[in-house]
Amino acid sequence: MKVDVFVVGAGAAGLTAARKAAEKGLKVLVAEKGSGATIQSSGVIDVAGYSPSNGMFASASEGLRALSSGYKNHPYSILGGGRKTEPDKRAQESEKIVRKALEDFAESMKSVGVNFKGSLDENILVTNFLGTFKPTCLCPSTIYGGNLKNLVDSSVVFVGVKGFPDYNPKFCAQSFSDIVSRLGIKPKSVGHSFLDIPGLEQRGDILAIEIARKMDDSEVLKKIGQNLQKIVKSSEYIAIPTAGLETPEENLKILEEATGAKVFELISFPPSVPGYRLVRRLEKAAQKAGASVRRGYKVVGANYNKAVKSLKVEIGRKITEIEADTYILASGSFLGGGLKEDCDFLKESIFNLPVFSGDGSNLEEVYLEKLLSREVFPKGGHQLFSSGIKVNEKLQPLSREGEPVYSNLYAAGSILSGYNYMAEKSGMGVAISTGYVVGLNA
């Protein structure tokens, strides 16, 4: 089998890269052994939420400039021209590229029926299951209603589902009230309530995905709207666990008509329904562009010299060899399986690429435990989580000597070193922007 572009990994980075390559008319194959790490995400697009040393960024734009100018190994710095580029110029170029990538992402999502709100110019604070807030750049319109700015001087009620153990609306409401009071914000009122979901009554082990499927049932949704109307009374905003799987925006409109209030869904714990929806929409957009996405395709080996010649793929019980002109590695970090522990050392899983720490140090002879701090939450995060492969400005993996390992191999997403996406809240921004660039370069 022969294709123009072979993408390893079907998360945000891989599917973005596949879509951009397919839009150029190339024959693109995406291989994913399982579900990937993006499904574990919150479903919102974090670009730059926190500085490793100075707290929360007011805007993703501010964060981009700070990270790309101050940290030469950060993927945003690489996008801005590379390690040798002057910091201010690096910051300007990085912001231009990320802005284009996010605009492209939003348009592609709109083409498959999802509206994302927000911008690089402001980090919005959206509400989660714990009643706390998450800074993010873009989020689905179904979540955007939970933006803290919308809830100021308003009445809000947090509604849970009887038998759904992942979300306690009473705790959420109390936590929300405590936090906003500390911020000097006084909503009109904050309440909580529970409701039954028709067909799921008398259970104590309901899953979020089950609630989401019920929300997509028009008859059930009508009854939910009637139940909400009785519960919420005169509240201006209603927070619910999930808006549905297939038609979340339409579902919320129906509930808003029934209640007369603004309804939004909360950010939830992984695996989240919004994260699942995001993966499905990214996949749909890639397929719409002409890419072929194959799940259950596990890459188990590679043939290479100065260039990658082919990959060995396990499909069921068979091993198939697939050739391509260009290969894109978007296999993720630990969750996705792109990085692994091997005899107490950190290794890349497919091409045996050298692995580097966030500051650019070669980790060939460094034990994995040395990359973990004795502190549970060290300032700037554990070094392990900023480790990965090092790339040049074209996003080609580099050798220990700083040269491209293979002429036709590119990399994108969380397998890259130089940043801690968990501490920075930058994971989706890096995934989408690096996927965008390698897809254009393919």
Coordinates of C-alpha atoms in Angstrom, one line a residue:
M1 CA 0.0 0.0 0.0
K2 CA 1.3 3.5 -0.9
V3 CA 0.1 6.9 0.1
D4 CA 1.4 10.4 -0.1
V5 CA 1.3 11.2 3.6
F6 CA 1.1 8.8 6.5
V7 CA 0.0 10.3 9.8
V8 CA 0.6 8.4 13.0
G9 CA -1.9 9.4 15.6
A10 CA -5.5 10.6 15.4
G11 CA -5.6 13.3 18.1
A12 CA -5.9 17.0 17.5
A13 CA -2.4 17.3 16.0
G14 CA -2.6 14.3 13.7
L15 CA -6.1 15.1 12.4
T16 CA -5.3 18.7 11.8
A17 CA -2.2 17.8 9.9
A18 CA -4.1 15.2 7.9
R19 CA -6.8 17.7 7.0
K20 CA -4.3 20.4 5.8
A21 CA -2.4 17.8 3.7
A22 CA -5.6 16.4 2.2
E23 CA -6.8 19.9 1.3
K24 CA -3.7 20.1 -0.9
G25 CA -5.0 17.1 -2.9
L26 CA -2.6 14.6 -1.3
K27 CA -3.5 11.0 -0.5
V28 CA -3.5 10.9 3.3
L29 CA -3.8 7.9 5.7
V30 CA -4.2 8.4 9.5
A31 CA -3.4 5.4 11.7
E32 CA -4.5 5.3 15.3
K33 CA -4.2 2.2 17.5
G34 CA -6.9 3.3 19.9
S35 CA -8.9 6.4 20.8
G36 CA -5.9 8.8 21.4
A37 CA -5.4 11.3 24.1
T38 CA -7.6 14.1 22.8
I39 CA -10.7 12.2 23.9
Q40 CA -9.4 12.6 27.4
S41 CA -9.4 16.4 27.1
S42 CA -12.0 18.9 28.2
G43 CA -13.0 19.7 24.6
V44 CA -11.9 23.4 24.9
I45 CA -8.8 24.9 23.2
D46 CA -6.2 26.0 25.7
V47 CA -3.5 28.0 24.0
A48 CA -1.6 29.7 26.9
G49 CA -3.3 29.8 30.3
Y50 CA -0.5 30.0 32.8
S51 CA 3.1 31.2 32.9
P52 CA 5.5 28.6 34.4
S53 CA 6.5 31.3 37.0
N54 CA 4.1 34.3 37.0
G55 CA 0.5 33.0 37.2
M56 CA -2.4 33.2 34.8
F57 CA -2.2 35.0 31.5
A58 CA -4.9 37.6 30.8
S59 CA -5.0 36.5 27.2
A60 CA -3.6 33.7 25.0
S61 CA -1.9 36.3 22.9
E62 CA 0.1 37.6 26.0
G63 CA 0.9 34.0 26.8
L64 CA 2.1 33.2 23.3
R65 CA 4.5 36.2 23.3
A66 CA 5.8 35.4 26.8
L67 CA 6.4 31.7 26.1
S68 CA 7.8 32.0 22.6
S69 CA 10.2 34.9 23.6
G70 CA 11.2 33.5 27.0
Y71 CA 11.6 29.8 26.3
K72 CA 13.7 29.0 23.2
N73 CA 12.8 25.3 23.1
H74 CA 9.1 25.8 23.4
P75 CA 7.1 24.6 20.3
Y76 CA 5.7 28.2 20.0
S77 CA 9.3 29.4 19.7
I78 CA 10.0 26.9 17.1
L79 CA 7.0 28.0 15.1
G80 CA 8.2 31.6 15.4
G81 CA 11.5 30.9 13.6
G82 CA 13.5 28.6 15.8
R83 CA 16.0 28.8 18.6
K84 CA 18.4 31.2 16.9
T85 CA 15.7 33.8 16.0
E86 CA 15.7 37.0 18.1
P87 CA 13.1 36.6 20.9
D88 CA 10.8 39.6 20.0
K89 CA 10.7 38.5 16.3
R90 CA 10.1 34.9 17.4
A91 CA 7.1 36.1 19.5
Q92 CA 5.6 38.1 16.6
E93 CA 5.9 35.3 14.1
S94 CA 4.6 32.7 16.5
E95 CA 1.5 34.7 17.3
K96 CA 0.8 35.2 13.5
I97 CA 1.1 31.4 12.8
V98 CA -1.0 30.4 15.8
R99 CA -3.7 32.9 15.0
K100 CA -3.9 31.6 11.4
A101 CA -4.0 28.0 12.7
L102 CA -6.8 28.8 15.2
E103 CA -8.9 30.7 12.6
D104 CA -8.4 27.7 10.3
F105 CA -9.5 25.3 13.0
A106 CA -12.6 27.4 13.9
E107 CA -13.6 27.5 10.2
S108 CA -13.1 23.7 9.8
M109 CA -15.3 23.1 12.9
K110 CA -18.0 25.4 11.6
S111 CA -18.0 23.4 8.4
V112 CA -18.9 20.2 10.4
G113 CA -21.6 21.9 12.6
V114 CA -19.7 23.2 15.6
N115 CA -19.3 26.8 16.7
F116 CA -16.3 27.8 18.8
K117 CA -16.2 31.1 20.6
G118 CA -13.4 33.1 22.0
S119 CA -10.2 34.7 20.7
L120 CA -6.5 35.0 21.3
D121 CA -7.1 38.4 22.7
E122 CA -8.7 37.2 25.9
N123 CA -8.5 34.1 28.1
I124 CA -12.1 33.3 29.2
L125 CA -12.8 31.6 32.5
V126 CA -15.3 28.7 32.0
T127 CA -16.9 26.7 34.8
N128 CA -16.3 23.1 35.5
F129 CA -17.8 20.2 37.6
L130 CA -16.0 21.4 40.7
G131 CA -17.4 24.9 40.5
T132 CA -14.0 26.3 39.8
F133 CA -12.8 28.0 36.6
K134 CA -10.5 27.1 33.7
P135 CA -8.7 29.7 31.6
T136 CA -9.1 28.9 27.9
C137 CA -8.9 30.6 24.5
L138 CA -11.7 28.9 22.5
C139 CA -14.6 26.7 23.6
P140 CA -17.8 25.3 22.0
S141 CA -20.7 27.7 22.2
T142 CA -22.4 25.1 24.5
I143 CA -19.7 25.7 27.1
Y144 CA -19.2 29.4 26.5
G145 CA -22.3 30.4 28.5
G146 CA -20.4 29.3 31.6
N147 CA -17.9 32.1 31.0
L148 CA -17.5 33.9 34.4
K149 CA -18.2 37.3 32.7
N150 CA -21.7 36.1 31.8
L151 CA -22.5 35.0 35.3
V152 CA -21.6 38.2 37.0
D153 CA -24.7 40.0 38.5
S154 CA -26.8 37.0 37.4
S155 CA -28.7 34.2 39.1
V156 CA -27.4 30.7 38.3
V157 CA -28.5 27.2 39.3
F158 CA -26.4 24.1 39.0
V159 CA -28.4 21.1 38.0
G160 CA -27.3 17.5 38.5
V161 CA -28.7 14.2 37.5
K162 CA -29.9 11.7 40.2
G163 CA -27.7 8.6 40.0
F164 CA -24.8 10.4 38.2
P165 CA -21.9 10.1 40.7
D166 CA -19.4 12.2 38.8
Y167 CA -21.1 15.5 39.5
N168 CA -22.5 16.9 42.7
P169 CA -24.3 20.2 42.0
K170 CA -24.5 21.1 45.7
F171 CA -20.7 21.0 46.0
C172 CA -20.3 22.8 42.7
A173 CA -22.6 25.6 43.8
Q174 CA -20.9 26.0 47.1
S175 CA -17.5 26.0 45.5
F176 CA -18.6 28.5 42.9
S177 CA -20.0 30.8 45.5
D178 CA -16.9 30.7 47.6
I179 CA -14.6 31.4 44.7
V180 CA -16.6 34.3 43.2
S181 CA -16.9 35.9 46.7
R182 CA -13.1 35.8 47.0
L183 CA -12.9 37.6 43.7
G184 CA -15.3 40.3 44.9
I185 CA -18.1 39.1 42.6
K186 CA -21.6 38.9 43.9
P187 CA -24.1 37.0 41.7
K188 CA -27.8 37.6 42.4
S189 CA -28.2 34.0 43.6
V190 CA -26.5 30.6 43.3
G191 CA -28.6 27.5 43.7
H192 CA -28.5 23.8 43.0
S193 CA -31.0 21.0 42.2
F194 CA -31.3 17.4 40.9
L195 CA -33.5 16.0 38.2
D196 CA -34.3 12.5 36.9
I197 CA -33.5 11.6 33.3
P198 CA -36.3 9.5 31.7
G199 CA -35.1 6.0 31.2
L200 CA -32.2 6.3 33.7
E201 CA -34.2 6.5 36.9
Q202 CA -33.5 4.3 39.9
R203 CA -29.8 3.9 39.1
G204 CA -26.7 5.1 40.9
D205 CA -24.0 4.4 38.2
I206 CA -25.1 6.6 35.3
L207 CA -22.3 7.6 32.9
A208 CA -22.0 11.0 31.2
I209 CA -22.2 9.4 27.8
E210 CA -25.6 7.9 28.7
I211 CA -26.9 11.3 29.7
A212 CA -25.6 12.7 26.5
R213 CA -27.4 10.1 24.4
K214 CA -30.6 10.8 26.2
M215 CA -30.2 14.5 25.5
D216 CA -30.2 13.7 21.8
D217 CA -33.6 11.9 22.1
S218 CA -36.2 14.6 21.2
E219 CA -38.9 13.0 23.4
V220 CA -36.6 12.7 26.4
L221 CA -35.3 16.2 25.8
K222 CA -38.8 17.6 25.9
K223 CA -39.4 16.0 29.3
I224 CA -36.1 17.2 30.6
G225 CA -37.1 20.7 29.5
Q226 CA -40.4 20.4 31.4
N227 CA -38.6 19.1 34.5
L228 CA -36.1 21.9 34.4
Q229 CA -38.9 24.5 34.1
K230 CA -40.3 23.3 37.4
I231 CA -36.9 23.3 39.1
V232 CA -35.1 26.5 38.0
K233 CA -38.0 29.0 38.4
S234 CA -36.6 32.5 37.7
S235 CA -32.9 31.7 37.4
E236 CA -31.2 33.4 34.5
Y237 CA -28.5 30.7 33.9
I238 CA -28.8 26.9 34.2
A239 CA -25.6 24.7 34.3
I240 CA -26.0 21.1 33.3
P241 CA -23.6 18.2 33.1
T242 CA -23.8 17.7 29.3
A243 CA -25.6 19.0 26.3
G244 CA -25.6 15.9 24.2
L245 CA -23.5 14.0 21.7
E246 CA -24.8 14.7 18.2
T247 CA -26.8 17.9 18.5
P248 CA -25.7 19.8 21.6
E249 CA -26.3 23.3 20.3
E250 CA -29.8 22.4 19.1
N251 CA -30.5 20.7 22.4
L252 CA -29.6 23.7 24.5
K253 CA -31.9 26.0 22.3
I254 CA -34.8 23.7 23.1
L255 CA -34.1 23.8 26.8
E256 CA -33.7 27.5 26.7
E257 CA -37.1 27.8 25.0
A258 CA -38.6 25.6 27.7
T259 CA -37.1 27.4 30.6
G260 CA -36.6 31.0 29.5
A261 CA -33.1 30.9 30.9
K262 CA -29.6 30.6 29.3
V263 CA -28.4 27.0 29.5
F264 CA -24.8 25.9 29.3
E265 CA -22.8 22.7 29.9
L266 CA -20.0 22.4 32.3
I267 CA -16.4 21.2 31.7
S268 CA -16.2 17.7 33.1
F269 CA -13.7 15.1 34.1
P270 CA -12.0 12.9 31.5
P271 CA -13.1 11.1 29.4
S272 CA -15.4 14.0 28.7
V273 CA -18.3 14.2 26.4
P274 CA -17.0 17.5 24.8
G275 CA -13.6 15.8 24.4
Y276 CA -15.3 12.9 22.6
R277 CA -17.3 15.3 20.4
L278 CA -14.1 17.3 19.5
V279 CA -12.3 14.1 18.3
R280 CA -15.3 13.1 16.2
R281 CA -15.6 16.6 14.6
L282 CA -11.9 16.8 13.9
E283 CA -12.1 13.3 12.3
K284 CA -15.1 14.4 10.3
A285 CA -13.3 17.5 9.0
A286 CA -10.3 15.5 8.0
Q287 CA -12.4 12.9 6.2
K288 CA -14.4 15.7 4.5
A289 CA -11.1 17.0 3.1
G290 CA -10.3 13.6 1.7
A291 CA -8.1 12.0 4.4
S292 CA -8.6 8.3 5.3
V293 CA -8.8 7.7 9.1
R294 CA -8.2 4.2 10.3
R295 CA -8.6 3.2 14.0
G296 CA -7.2 -0.1 15.2
Y297 CA -4.1 0.4 13.0
K298 CA -1.1 0.0 15.3
V299 CA 2.3 1.0 14.0
V300 CA 4.7 -1.7 15.3
G301 CA 7.9 -1.0 13.3
A302 CA 9.6 1.2 10.7
N303 CA 12.0 0.7 7.8
Y304 CA 14.4 3.6 7.5
N305 CA 17.9 4.8 6.5
K306 CA 18.4 8.5 5.8
A307 CA 14.7 8.6 5.1
V308 CA 11.7 6.6 6.3
K309 CA 10.8 4.0 3.7
S310 CA 7.8 2.3 5.2
L311 CA 5.9 1.6 8.4
K312 CA 4.8 -1.8 9.6
V313 CA 1.2 -1.7 10.8
E314 CA -0.6 -4.3 12.8
I315 CA -4.2 -4.7 11.6
G316 CA -6.0 -7.4 13.5
R317 CA -3.6 -10.3 13.4
K318 CA -1.9 -9.2 10.2
I319 CA 1.2 -7.0 9.7
T320 CA 0.9 -4.8 6.6
E321 CA 3.7 -2.6 5.2
I322 CA 2.6 0.9 4.1
E323 CA 4.9 3.3 2.1
A324 CA 4.5 7.1 1.9
D325 CA 6.5 10.0 0.7
T326 CA 6.0 11.9 3.9
Y327 CA 5.5 10.7 7.5
I328 CA 4.0 12.8 10.3
L329 CA 4.5 11.6 13.9
A330 CA 1.6 12.8 16.1
S331 CA 1.6 9.8 18.4
G332 CA 1.2 11.9 21.6
S333 CA 3.1 11.7 24.8
F334 CA 2.5 9.2 27.5
L335 CA -1.3 8.9 27.2
G336 CA -1.1 8.4 23.4
G337 CA 1.8 6.0 23.6
G338 CA 4.3 8.2 21.7
L339 CA 6.7 8.1 24.6
K340 CA 7.3 5.0 26.8
E341 CA 9.4 3.8 29.7
D342 CA 12.0 1.2 28.7
C343 CA 14.4 -0.2 31.3
D344 CA 14.0 2.9 33.5
F345 CA 14.7 5.3 30.6
L346 CA 12.4 7.5 28.5
K347 CA 12.1 6.3 24.9
E348 CA 10.2 7.3 21.7
S349 CA 8.1 4.3 20.6
I350 CA 8.4 3.9 16.9
F351 CA 11.5 5.4 15.3
N352 CA 13.9 5.2 18.3
L353 CA 14.3 9.0 18.1
P354 CA 16.5 10.6 20.8
V355 CA 14.5 12.2 23.6
F356 CA 15.3 15.5 25.2
S357 CA 14.3 17.4 28.3
G358 CA 12.5 20.7 28.2
D359 CA 15.7 22.7 28.4
G360 CA 17.2 20.7 25.4
S361 CA 19.4 18.3 27.3
N362 CA 19.8 14.8 25.8
L363 CA 18.1 12.2 28.1
E364 CA 19.9 9.1 26.7
E365 CA 21.7 8.3 29.9
V366 CA 19.2 10.0 32.4
Y367 CA 17.1 7.7 34.5
L368 CA 13.3 8.5 34.3
E369 CA 13.0 8.9 38.0
K370 CA 15.5 11.8 37.8
L371 CA 12.9 13.7 35.7
L372 CA 10.4 13.7 38.7
S373 CA 10.6 16.2 41.5
R374 CA 10.3 15.2 45.1
E375 CA 7.5 17.8 45.4
V376 CA 4.1 16.8 44.3
F377 CA 3.4 20.1 42.5
P378 CA 6.8 21.7 41.8
K379 CA 7.0 25.2 40.3
G380 CA 7.0 24.8 36.5
G381 CA 5.9 21.2 36.7
H382 CA 7.9 17.9 36.6
Q383 CA 10.7 17.8 34.1
L384 CA 9.3 14.6 32.7
F385 CA 6.2 16.3 31.4
S386 CA 8.3 18.8 29.3
S387 CA 10.4 16.0 27.8
G388 CA 10.0 14.6 24.3
I389 CA 11.6 14.9 20.9
K390 CA 13.4 18.0 19.7
V391 CA 12.6 19.5 16.3
N392 CA 13.8 22.3 13.9
E393 CA 11.8 25.1 12.5
K394 CA 10.3 22.8 9.9
L395 CA 9.2 20.5 12.8
Q396 CA 11.6 17.7 11.7
P397 CA 12.9 15.5 14.6
L398 CA 16.6 16.2 15.4
S399 CA 19.5 13.9 16.2
R400 CA 21.8 14.4 19.2
E401 CA 24.0 16.4 16.8
G402 CA 21.1 18.8 15.9
E403 CA 20.5 17.4 12.4
P404 CA 17.2 16.1 11.0
V405 CA 17.1 12.3 11.7
Y406 CA 15.1 11.5 8.6
S407 CA 14.5 13.8 5.7
N408 CA 10.8 12.9 5.3
L409 CA 9.7 12.7 8.9
Y410 CA 7.9 15.6 10.7
A411 CA 6.4 15.7 14.2
A412 CA 3.5 17.6 15.9
G413 CA 1.6 17.7 19.2
S414 CA 2.5 16.5 22.7
I415 CA 5.4 14.3 21.6
L416 CA 7.4 17.5 21.3
S417 CA 9.7 18.6 24.0
G418 CA 10.2 22.1 25.4
Y419 CA 6.8 22.7 27.1
N420 CA 4.6 21.4 29.9
Y421 CA 1.1 21.5 28.5
M422 CA -0.5 20.5 31.8
A423 CA 1.2 23.3 33.8
E424 CA 0.8 25.9 31.0
K425 CA -2.6 24.9 29.7
S426 CA -1.2 25.1 26.2
G427 CA -1.8 21.5 24.9
M428 CA -4.5 22.1 22.3
G429 CA -2.9 25.3 21.1
V430 CA 0.4 23.5 20.4
A431 CA -1.4 20.5 18.9
I432 CA -3.5 22.5 16.5
S433 CA -0.8 25.0 15.5
T434 CA 2.0 22.4 15.0
G435 CA -0.4 20.1 13.2
Y436 CA -1.4 23.0 10.9
V437 CA 2.2 23.7 10.0
V438 CA 3.3 20.1 9.3
G439 CA 0.2 19.6 7.2
L440 CA 1.1 22.6 5.1
N441 CA 4.7 21.3 4.9
A442 CA 3.8 17.8 3.9

